[in-house]
Amino acid sequence: MKTKAVLTAMLATGLFGAALAQDWGEGDDVFADNPAFEPSRALCRQVRDREPPASDRPDAAMRASLAGCDSEVLYYGIGMPADPERARLCAFAEIAEERDHAPLSGRVILMTIYANGVGARRDFDVATHLACNVEGAPMESHGRVTRLAELRAQGWTDTDFHYCDDITSGLAAGYCAGHEARIAEVGRAAALAALNERLTPPQRRAYAALEAARDAFIGAHGDGEVDMSGTLRVALSIGAREAAHEAFLDTMRRLDARRLPAAAFAEADAALNSAYTARREELWREARGTVTWEQVRAAQRAWLRYRDTFLAFAARAYPAMPRDHLAAWLTAQRTRMLTDPG
């Protein structure tokens, strides 16, 4: 499953939890009612009316061309050249159409644009006003507004202000893990496309089956083998998925370069069986957060299908690679997942 789809599913099921709704300058939340936060809240009251200029907003005709746009993709150039000006227009459209529920969209992207002066003229008042209306934990909101004031005072002219630099909550850590994963996903896709450009049609069909088995396994691993009981649950789940995707890319590169180390599959398989048994006994003895033995077993079965599909693909695409070497390599990867579940 692609990263944006994973995030959408987690939002739909409530896995991101609830953030503190803002107006940071005027809110009466008990957690925000702390004298230490008063300086940043006062800053928010000072810029209460500093809305972005009307000339920066899309007109009705432009809005029609922005249907379905993604300001995060446009601003950061995820899978395409960055287009900060269109990202600004898209962010306004997302707000107007109430499509700004994604973590980095709408006000967050506009805040970033006006702070960095990329996609619009730099305006710290507007950036601060937007920051004051971005949901977040109290310490996070205080820190972000305070940092914008400090950047203004320093005469800062760089362009690397980022929402994720001020996060303090597990909730926001999940947002930012998802953002980083979207960027990494594009790089991996390009690398895999380059590796596979010489595949024959039968080899491509075998690779398509491998991708399906890989995604099924990584989904079972990220959903079922990560403890989802804490506030960092989304970040941890995304991290587990990302590690598995990176391991897949590393294996493909090693296959292509004929660099898989010689290893005995029987020994690797015995180590995996031992780790699998130990994990089962651990979970039977004491539950590990939300992880159950049934989920681990389901992930293991998905991994077995993934392993066998990988071996079938390699036999077609890399027939000179000894089957046992790849089987041992994949088995060692799975053993590490079970012995160090995070």
PDB file of N, CA and C in Angstrom, residues 68-158:
ATOM      1  N   GLY A  68      -8.445  18.182  -6.796  1.00  0.00           N
ATOM      2  CA  GLY A  68      -7.650  17.005  -6.463  1.00  0.00           C
ATOM      3  C   GLY A  68      -6.175  17.259  -6.276  1.00  0.00           C
ATOM      4  N   CYS A  69      -5.762  18.524  -6.267  1.00  0.00           N
ATOM      5  CA  CYS A  69      -4.333  18.829  -6.122  1.00  0.00           C
ATOM      6  C   CYS A  69      -3.841  18.439  -4.733  1.00  0.00           C
ATOM      7  N   ASP A  70      -2.520  18.338  -4.595  1.00  0.00           N
ATOM      8  CA  ASP A  70      -1.883  17.936  -3.336  1.00  0.00           C
ATOM      9  C   ASP A  70      -0.760  18.924  -3.062  1.00  0.00           C
ATOM     10  N   SER A  71      -0.967  19.834  -2.121  1.00  0.00           N
ATOM     11  CA  SER A  71       0.012  20.898  -1.887  1.00  0.00           C
ATOM     12  C   SER A  71       1.335  20.364  -1.346  1.00  0.00           C
ATOM     13  N   GLU A  72       1.292  19.279  -0.596  1.00  0.00           N
ATOM     14  CA  GLU A  72       2.538  18.681  -0.090  1.00  0.00           C
ATOM     15  C   GLU A  72       3.399  18.194  -1.253  1.00  0.00           C
ATOM     16  N   VAL A  73       2.787  17.494  -2.186  1.00  0.00           N
ATOM     17  CA  VAL A  73       3.502  17.001  -3.369  1.00  0.00           C
ATOM     18  C   VAL A  73       4.063  18.164  -4.172  1.00  0.00           C
ATOM     19  N   LEU A  74       3.254  19.192  -4.370  1.00  0.00           N
ATOM     20  CA  LEU A  74       3.672  20.330  -5.184  1.00  0.00           C
ATOM     21  C   LEU A  74       4.804  21.114  -4.521  1.00  0.00           C
ATOM     22  N   TYR A  75       4.715  21.341  -3.232  1.00  0.00           N
ATOM     23  CA  TYR A  75       5.728  22.163  -2.568  1.00  0.00           C
ATOM     24  C   TYR A  75       7.060  21.431  -2.459  1.00  0.00           C
ATOM     25  N   TYR A  76       7.012  20.179  -2.046  1.00  0.00           N
ATOM     26  CA  TYR A  76       8.257  19.433  -1.814  1.00  0.00           C
ATOM     27  C   TYR A  76       8.737  18.674  -3.049  1.00  0.00           C
ATOM     28  N   GLY A  77       7.997  18.743  -4.144  1.00  0.00           N
ATOM     29  CA  GLY A  77       8.437  18.070  -5.356  1.00  0.00           C
ATOM     30  C   GLY A  77       8.505  16.570  -5.194  1.00  0.00           C
ATOM     31  N   ILE A  78       7.436  15.981  -4.669  1.00  0.00           N
ATOM     32  CA  ILE A  78       7.418  14.538  -4.429  1.00  0.00           C
ATOM     33  C   ILE A  78       6.972  13.833  -5.706  1.00  0.00           C
ATOM     34  N   GLY A  79       7.931  13.244  -6.405  1.00  0.00           N
ATOM     35  CA  GLY A  79       7.632  12.554  -7.648  1.00  0.00           C
ATOM     36  C   GLY A  79       7.442  13.477  -8.831  1.00  0.00           C
ATOM     37  N   MET A  80       7.788  14.742  -8.688  1.00  0.00           N
ATOM     38  CA  MET A  80       7.635  15.727  -9.749  1.00  0.00           C
ATOM     39  C   MET A  80       8.483  16.933  -9.374  1.00  0.00           C
ATOM     40  N   PRO A  81       8.790  17.815 -10.337  1.00  0.00           N
ATOM     41  CA  PRO A  81       9.512  19.035  -9.976  1.00  0.00           C
ATOM     42  C   PRO A  81       8.678  19.886  -9.014  1.00  0.00           C
ATOM     43  N   ALA A  82       9.331  20.449  -8.024  1.00  0.00           N
ATOM     44  CA  ALA A  82       8.619  21.299  -7.065  1.00  0.00           C
ATOM     45  C   ALA A  82       8.015  22.503  -7.781  1.00  0.00           C
ATOM     46  N   ASP A  83       6.825  22.897  -7.348  1.00  0.00           N
ATOM     47  CA  ASP A  83       6.132  24.063  -7.911  1.00  0.00           C
ATOM     48  C   ASP A  83       5.512  24.825  -6.742  1.00  0.00           C
ATOM     49  N   PRO A  84       6.328  25.605  -6.014  1.00  0.00           N
ATOM     50  CA  PRO A  84       5.835  26.262  -4.795  1.00  0.00           C
ATOM     51  C   PRO A  84       4.663  27.212  -5.027  1.00  0.00           C
ATOM     52  N   GLU A  85       4.651  27.902  -6.166  1.00  0.00           N
ATOM     53  CA  GLU A  85       3.548  28.832  -6.411  1.00  0.00           C
ATOM     54  C   GLU A  85       2.232  28.077  -6.591  1.00  0.00           C
ATOM     55  N   ARG A  86       2.280  26.996  -7.339  1.00  0.00           N
ATOM     56  CA  ARG A  86       1.054  26.195  -7.480  1.00  0.00           C
ATOM     57  C   ARG A  86       0.707  25.523  -6.154  1.00  0.00           C
ATOM     58  N   ALA A  87       1.712  25.176  -5.364  1.00  0.00           N
ATOM     59  CA  ALA A  87       1.454  24.610  -4.036  1.00  0.00           C
ATOM     60  C   ALA A  87       0.674  25.603  -3.183  1.00  0.00           C
ATOM     61  N   ARG A  88       1.041  26.884  -3.281  1.00  0.00           N
ATOM     62  CA  ARG A  88       0.312  27.921  -2.527  1.00  0.00           C
ATOM     63  C   ARG A  88      -1.150  27.970  -2.960  1.00  0.00           C
ATOM     64  N   LEU A  89      -1.381  28.005  -4.258  1.00  0.00           N
ATOM     65  CA  LEU A  89      -2.756  28.045  -4.762  1.00  0.00           C
ATOM     66  C   LEU A  89      -3.519  26.794  -4.342  1.00  0.00           C
ATOM     67  N   CYS A  90      -2.853  25.656  -4.429  1.00  0.00           N
ATOM     68  CA  CYS A  90      -3.485  24.391  -4.040  1.00  0.00           C
ATOM     69  C   CYS A  90      -3.848  24.392  -2.561  1.00  0.00           C
ATOM     70  N   ALA A  91      -2.962  24.914  -1.725  1.00  0.00           N
ATOM     71  CA  ALA A  91      -3.227  24.929  -0.284  1.00  0.00           C
ATOM     72  C   ALA A  91      -4.473  25.752   0.029  1.00  0.00           C
ATOM     73  N   PHE A  92      -4.638  26.887  -0.656  1.00  0.00           N
ATOM     74  CA  PHE A  92      -5.864  27.671  -0.471  1.00  0.00           C
ATOM     75  C   PHE A  92      -7.089  26.866  -0.915  1.00  0.00           C
ATOM     76  N   ALA A  93      -6.958  26.152  -2.034  1.00  0.00           N
ATOM     77  CA  ALA A  93      -8.080  25.340  -2.522  1.00  0.00           C
ATOM     78  C   ALA A  93      -8.411  24.228  -1.533  1.00  0.00           C
ATOM     79  N   GLU A  94      -7.390  23.617  -0.951  1.00  0.00           N
ATOM     80  CA  GLU A  94      -7.625  22.554   0.031  1.00  0.00           C
ATOM     81  C   GLU A  94      -8.423  23.081   1.223  1.00  0.00           C
ATOM     82  N   ILE A  95      -8.084  24.285   1.678  1.00  0.00           N
ATOM     83  CA  ILE A  95      -8.807  24.873   2.810  1.00  0.00           C
ATOM     84  C   ILE A  95     -10.249  25.182   2.413  1.00  0.00           C
ATOM     85  N   ALA A  96     -10.419  25.825   1.257  1.00  0.00           N
ATOM     86  CA  ALA A  96     -11.760  26.225   0.822  1.00  0.00           C
ATOM     87  C   ALA A  96     -12.669  25.023   0.614  1.00  0.00           C
ATOM     88  N   GLU A  97     -12.080  23.923   0.151  1.00  0.00           N
ATOM     89  CA  GLU A  97     -12.874  22.724  -0.142  1.00  0.00           C
ATOM     90  C   GLU A  97     -12.858  21.730   1.007  1.00  0.00           C
ATOM     91  N   GLU A  98     -12.310  22.163   2.137  1.00  0.00           N
ATOM     92  CA  GLU A  98     -12.207  21.312   3.328  1.00  0.00           C
ATOM     93  C   GLU A  98     -11.498  19.997   3.004  1.00  0.00           C
ATOM     94  N   ARG A  99     -10.418  20.120   2.221  1.00  0.00           N
ATOM     95  CA  ARG A  99      -9.582  18.961   1.901  1.00  0.00           C
ATOM     96  C   ARG A  99      -8.255  19.015   2.651  1.00  0.00           C
ATOM     97  N   ASP A 100      -8.177  19.850   3.666  1.00  0.00           N
ATOM     98  CA  ASP A 100      -6.903  20.039   4.365  1.00  0.00           C
ATOM     99  C   ASP A 100      -6.814  19.171   5.617  1.00  0.00           C
ATOM    100  N   HIS A 101      -7.322  17.943   5.537  1.00  0.00           N
ATOM    101  CA  HIS A 101      -7.256  17.048   6.688  1.00  0.00           C
ATOM    102  C   HIS A 101      -5.945  16.273   6.727  1.00  0.00           C
ATOM    103  N   ALA A 102      -5.263  16.167   5.592  1.00  0.00           N
ATOM    104  CA  ALA A 102      -3.969  15.486   5.581  1.00  0.00           C
ATOM    105  C   ALA A 102      -2.997  16.278   6.448  1.00  0.00           C
ATOM    106  N   PRO A 103      -2.049  15.606   7.089  1.00  0.00           N
ATOM    107  CA  PRO A 103      -1.145  16.284   8.025  1.00  0.00           C
ATOM    108  C   PRO A 103      -0.418  17.485   7.437  1.00  0.00           C
ATOM    109  N   LEU A 104       0.185  17.340   6.266  1.00  0.00           N
ATOM    110  CA  LEU A 104       0.888  18.457   5.646  1.00  0.00           C
ATOM    111  C   LEU A 104       0.095  18.913   4.431  1.00  0.00           C
ATOM    112  N   SER A 105      -0.809  19.842   4.668  1.00  0.00           N
ATOM    113  CA  SER A 105      -1.644  20.386   3.603  1.00  0.00           C
ATOM    114  C   SER A 105      -2.170  21.729   4.088  1.00  0.00           C
ATOM    115  N   GLY A 106      -2.930  22.400   3.237  1.00  0.00           N
ATOM    116  CA  GLY A 106      -3.620  23.613   3.652  1.00  0.00           C
ATOM    117  C   GLY A 106      -2.780  24.596   4.440  1.00  0.00           C
ATOM    118  N   ARG A 107      -3.184  24.875   5.676  1.00  0.00           N
ATOM    119  CA  ARG A 107      -2.523  25.890   6.499  1.00  0.00           C
ATOM    120  C   ARG A 107      -1.061  25.568   6.784  1.00  0.00           C
ATOM    121  N   VAL A 108      -0.748  24.290   6.956  1.00  0.00           N
ATOM    122  CA  VAL A 108       0.644  23.928   7.243  1.00  0.00           C
ATOM    123  C   VAL A 108       1.541  24.292   6.063  1.00  0.00           C
ATOM    124  N   ILE A 109       1.097  23.994   4.855  1.00  0.00           N
ATOM    125  CA  ILE A 109       1.901  24.333   3.681  1.00  0.00           C
ATOM    126  C   ILE A 109       1.965  25.843   3.500  1.00  0.00           C
ATOM    127  N   LEU A 110       0.861  26.547   3.710  1.00  0.00           N
ATOM    128  CA  LEU A 110       0.888  28.011   3.601  1.00  0.00           C
ATOM    129  C   LEU A 110       1.822  28.621   4.641  1.00  0.00           C
ATOM    130  N   MET A 111       1.775  28.146   5.868  1.00  0.00           N
ATOM    131  CA  MET A 111       2.697  28.615   6.904  1.00  0.00           C
ATOM    132  C   MET A 111       4.142  28.463   6.435  1.00  0.00           C
ATOM    133  N   THR A 112       4.448  27.318   5.856  1.00  0.00           N
ATOM    134  CA  THR A 112       5.800  27.036   5.387  1.00  0.00           C
ATOM    135  C   THR A 112       6.188  27.970   4.249  1.00  0.00           C
ATOM    136  N   ILE A 113       5.273  28.197   3.328  1.00  0.00           N
ATOM    137  CA  ILE A 113       5.538  29.071   2.185  1.00  0.00           C
ATOM    138  C   ILE A 113       5.839  30.493   2.638  1.00  0.00           C
ATOM    139  N   TYR A 114       5.022  31.036   3.537  1.00  0.00           N
ATOM    140  CA  TYR A 114       5.231  32.424   3.957  1.00  0.00           C
ATOM    141  C   TYR A 114       6.435  32.564   4.882  1.00  0.00           C
ATOM    142  N   ALA A 115       6.776  31.536   5.620  1.00  0.00           N
ATOM    143  CA  ALA A 115       7.982  31.592   6.454  1.00  0.00           C
ATOM    144  C   ALA A 115       9.240  31.550   5.596  1.00  0.00           C
ATOM    145  N   ASN A 116       9.237  30.709   4.571  1.00  0.00           N
ATOM    146  CA  ASN A 116      10.431  30.536   3.740  1.00  0.00           C
ATOM    147  C   ASN A 116      10.529  31.547   2.606  1.00  0.00           C
ATOM    148  N   GLY A 117       9.412  32.182   2.261  1.00  0.00           N
ATOM    149  CA  GLY A 117       9.438  33.079   1.110  1.00  0.00           C
ATOM    150  C   GLY A 117       9.634  32.328  -0.189  1.00  0.00           C
ATOM    151  N   VAL A 118       9.145  31.104  -0.241  1.00  0.00           N
ATOM    152  CA  VAL A 118       9.246  30.266  -1.442  1.00  0.00           C
ATOM    153  C   VAL A 118       7.825  29.944  -1.887  1.00  0.00           C
ATOM    154  N   GLY A 119       7.410  30.525  -3.000  1.00  0.00           N
ATOM    155  CA  GLY A 119       6.039  30.370  -3.467  1.00  0.00           C
ATOM    156  C   GLY A 119       5.192  31.589  -3.177  1.00  0.00           C
ATOM    157  N   ALA A 120       5.719  32.506  -2.387  1.00  0.00           N
ATOM    158  CA  ALA A 120       5.069  33.785  -2.072  1.00  0.00           C
ATOM    159  C   ALA A 120       6.114  34.661  -1.379  1.00  0.00           C
ATOM    160  N   ARG A 121       5.842  35.955  -1.303  1.00  0.00           N
ATOM    161  CA  ARG A 121       6.765  36.842  -0.598  1.00  0.00           C
ATOM    162  C   ARG A 121       6.804  36.472   0.881  1.00  0.00           C
ATOM    163  N   ARG A 122       8.019  36.433   1.438  1.00  0.00           N
ATOM    164  CA  ARG A 122       8.154  36.089   2.854  1.00  0.00           C
ATOM    165  C   ARG A 122       7.377  37.088   3.712  1.00  0.00           C
ATOM    166  N   ASP A 123       6.615  36.567   4.654  1.00  0.00           N
ATOM    167  CA  ASP A 123       5.834  37.419   5.558  1.00  0.00           C
ATOM    168  C   ASP A 123       5.691  36.677   6.880  1.00  0.00           C
ATOM    169  N   PHE A 124       6.507  37.063   7.852  1.00  0.00           N
ATOM    170  CA  PHE A 124       6.493  36.363   9.136  1.00  0.00           C
ATOM    171  C   PHE A 124       5.191  36.578   9.897  1.00  0.00           C
ATOM    172  N   ASP A 125       4.547  37.733   9.695  1.00  0.00           N
ATOM    173  CA  ASP A 125       3.255  37.939  10.359  1.00  0.00           C
ATOM    174  C   ASP A 125       2.226  36.924   9.857  1.00  0.00           C
ATOM    175  N   VAL A 126       2.155  36.758   8.546  1.00  0.00           N
ATOM    176  CA  VAL A 126       1.207  35.800   7.973  1.00  0.00           C
ATOM    177  C   VAL A 126       1.578  34.380   8.388  1.00  0.00           C
ATOM    178  N   ALA A 127       2.874  34.061   8.333  1.00  0.00           N
ATOM    179  CA  ALA A 127       3.314  32.717   8.736  1.00  0.00           C
ATOM    180  C   ALA A 127       2.953  32.444  10.188  1.00  0.00           C
ATOM    181  N   THR A 128       3.138  33.447  11.043  1.00  0.00           N
ATOM    182  CA  THR A 128       2.820  33.271  12.462  1.00  0.00           C
ATOM    183  C   THR A 128       1.319  33.125  12.669  1.00  0.00           C
ATOM    184  N   HIS A 129       0.539  33.941  11.980  1.00  0.00           N
ATOM    185  CA  HIS A 129      -0.919  33.821  12.072  1.00  0.00           C
ATOM    186  C   HIS A 129      -1.364  32.406  11.691  1.00  0.00           C
ATOM    187  N   LEU A 130      -0.793  31.877  10.638  1.00  0.00           N
ATOM    188  CA  LEU A 130      -1.143  30.522  10.213  1.00  0.00           C
ATOM    189  C   LEU A 130      -0.679  29.495  11.232  1.00  0.00           C
ATOM    190  N   ALA A 131       0.523  29.695  11.779  1.00  0.00           N
ATOM    191  CA  ALA A 131       1.037  28.773  12.799  1.00  0.00           C
ATOM    192  C   ALA A 131       0.124  28.745  14.014  1.00  0.00           C
ATOM    193  N   CYS A 132      -0.454  29.880  14.339  1.00  0.00           N
ATOM    194  CA  CYS A 132      -1.340  29.960  15.499  1.00  0.00           C
ATOM    195  C   CYS A 132      -2.633  29.175  15.289  1.00  0.00           C
ATOM    196  N   ASN A 133      -2.925  28.843  14.048  1.00  0.00           N
ATOM    197  CA  ASN A 133      -4.150  28.106  13.745  1.00  0.00           C
ATOM    198  C   ASN A 133      -3.884  26.696  13.229  1.00  0.00           C
ATOM    199  N   VAL A 134      -2.660  26.234  13.418  1.00  0.00           N
ATOM    200  CA  VAL A 134      -2.305  24.853  13.085  1.00  0.00           C
ATOM    201  C   VAL A 134      -2.456  24.016  14.338  1.00  0.00           C
ATOM    202  N   GLU A 135      -3.174  22.922  14.240  1.00  0.00           N
ATOM    203  CA  GLU A 135      -3.376  22.060  15.397  1.00  0.00           C
ATOM    204  C   GLU A 135      -2.050  21.489  15.876  1.00  0.00           C
ATOM    205  N   GLY A 136      -1.942  21.333  17.189  1.00  0.00           N
ATOM    206  CA  GLY A 136      -0.729  20.746  17.736  1.00  0.00           C
ATOM    207  C   GLY A 136      -0.770  20.704  19.243  1.00  0.00           C
ATOM    208  N   ALA A 137       0.166  19.976  19.822  1.00  0.00           N
ATOM    209  CA  ALA A 137       0.302  19.951  21.271  1.00  0.00           C
ATOM    210  C   ALA A 137       0.721  21.338  21.750  1.00  0.00           C
ATOM    211  N   PRO A 138       0.388  21.717  22.993  1.00  0.00           N
ATOM    212  CA  PRO A 138       0.720  23.057  23.478  1.00  0.00           C
ATOM    213  C   PRO A 138       2.196  23.418  23.339  1.00  0.00           C
ATOM    214  N   MET A 139       3.096  22.532  23.753  1.00  0.00           N
ATOM    215  CA  MET A 139       4.518  22.838  23.660  1.00  0.00           C
ATOM    216  C   MET A 139       4.951  23.005  22.207  1.00  0.00           C
ATOM    217  N   GLU A 140       4.344  22.241  21.342  1.00  0.00           N
ATOM    218  CA  GLU A 140       4.655  22.333  19.912  1.00  0.00           C
ATOM    219  C   GLU A 140       4.219  23.685  19.351  1.00  0.00           C
ATOM    220  N   SER A 141       2.993  24.098  19.654  1.00  0.00           N
ATOM    221  CA  SER A 141       2.501  25.385  19.162  1.00  0.00           C
ATOM    222  C   SER A 141       3.323  26.529  19.729  1.00  0.00           C
ATOM    223  N   HIS A 142       3.608  26.456  21.004  1.00  0.00           N
ATOM    224  CA  HIS A 142       4.430  27.487  21.645  1.00  0.00           C
ATOM    225  C   HIS A 142       5.800  27.558  20.979  1.00  0.00           C
ATOM    226  N   GLY A 143       6.419  26.400  20.765  1.00  0.00           N
ATOM    227  CA  GLY A 143       7.749  26.377  20.172  1.00  0.00           C
ATOM    228  C   GLY A 143       7.768  26.901  18.753  1.00  0.00           C
ATOM    229  N   ARG A 144       6.758  26.570  17.976  1.00  0.00           N
ATOM    230  CA  ARG A 144       6.730  26.986  16.571  1.00  0.00           C
ATOM    231  C   ARG A 144       6.532  28.492  16.454  1.00  0.00           C
ATOM    232  N   VAL A 145       5.594  29.027  17.219  1.00  0.00           N
ATOM    233  CA  VAL A 145       5.346  30.471  17.178  1.00  0.00           C
ATOM    234  C   VAL A 145       6.562  31.228  17.697  1.00  0.00           C
ATOM    235  N   THR A 146       7.165  30.734  18.761  1.00  0.00           N
ATOM    236  CA  THR A 146       8.360  31.369  19.315  1.00  0.00           C
ATOM    237  C   THR A 146       9.500  31.345  18.304  1.00  0.00           C
ATOM    238  N   ARG A 147       9.669  30.233  17.615  1.00  0.00           N
ATOM    239  CA  ARG A 147      10.770  30.128  16.646  1.00  0.00           C
ATOM    240  C   ARG A 147      10.568  31.092  15.484  1.00  0.00           C
ATOM    241  N   LEU A 148       9.340  31.251  15.030  1.00  0.00           N
ATOM    242  CA  LEU A 148       9.099  32.214  13.963  1.00  0.00           C
ATOM    243  C   LEU A 148       9.461  33.630  14.406  1.00  0.00           C
ATOM    244  N   ALA A 149       9.150  33.964  15.651  1.00  0.00           N
ATOM    245  CA  ALA A 149       9.519  35.287  16.166  1.00  0.00           C
ATOM    246  C   ALA A 149      11.035  35.445  16.217  1.00  0.00           C
ATOM    247  N   GLU A 150      11.721  34.391  16.604  1.00  0.00           N
ATOM    248  CA  GLU A 150      13.189  34.438  16.662  1.00  0.00           C
ATOM    249  C   GLU A 150      13.793  34.578  15.271  1.00  0.00           C
ATOM    250  N   LEU A 151      13.239  33.877  14.296  1.00  0.00           N
ATOM    251  CA  LEU A 151      13.749  33.972  12.929  1.00  0.00           C
ATOM    252  C   LEU A 151      13.572  35.385  12.387  1.00  0.00           C
ATOM    253  N   ARG A 152      12.427  35.988  12.683  1.00  0.00           N
ATOM    254  CA  ARG A 152      12.200  37.368  12.246  1.00  0.00           C
ATOM    255  C   ARG A 152      13.234  38.302  12.886  1.00  0.00           C
ATOM    256  N   ALA A 153      13.447  38.132  14.191  1.00  0.00           N
ATOM    257  CA  ALA A 153      14.387  38.994  14.908  1.00  0.00           C
ATOM    258  C   ALA A 153      15.812  38.843  14.378  1.00  0.00           C
ATOM    259  N   GLN A 154      16.158  37.654  13.915  1.00  0.00           N
ATOM    260  CA  GLN A 154      17.503  37.390  13.396  1.00  0.00           C
ATOM    261  C   GLN A 154      17.686  37.882  11.964  1.00  0.00           C
ATOM    262  N   GLY A 155      16.607  38.316  11.327  1.00  0.00           N
ATOM    263  CA  GLY A 155      16.686  38.664   9.915  1.00  0.00           C
ATOM    264  C   GLY A 155      16.951  37.448   9.041  1.00  0.00           C
ATOM    265  N   TRP A 156      16.399  36.328   9.449  1.00  0.00           N
ATOM    266  CA  TRP A 156      16.642  35.037   8.788  1.00  0.00           C
ATOM    267  C   TRP A 156      16.167  35.078   7.343  1.00  0.00           C
ATOM    268  N   THR A 157      16.999  34.565   6.426  1.00  0.00           N
ATOM    269  CA  THR A 157      16.642  34.584   5.005  1.00  0.00           C
ATOM    270  C   THR A 157      16.770  33.212   4.346  1.00  0.00           C
ATOM    271  N   ASP A 158      16.941  32.172   5.121  1.00  0.00           N
ATOM    272  CA  ASP A 158      17.040  30.831   4.545  1.00  0.00           C
ATOM    273  C   ASP A 158      15.653  30.340   4.107  1.00  0.00           C
TER     274      ASP A 158
END
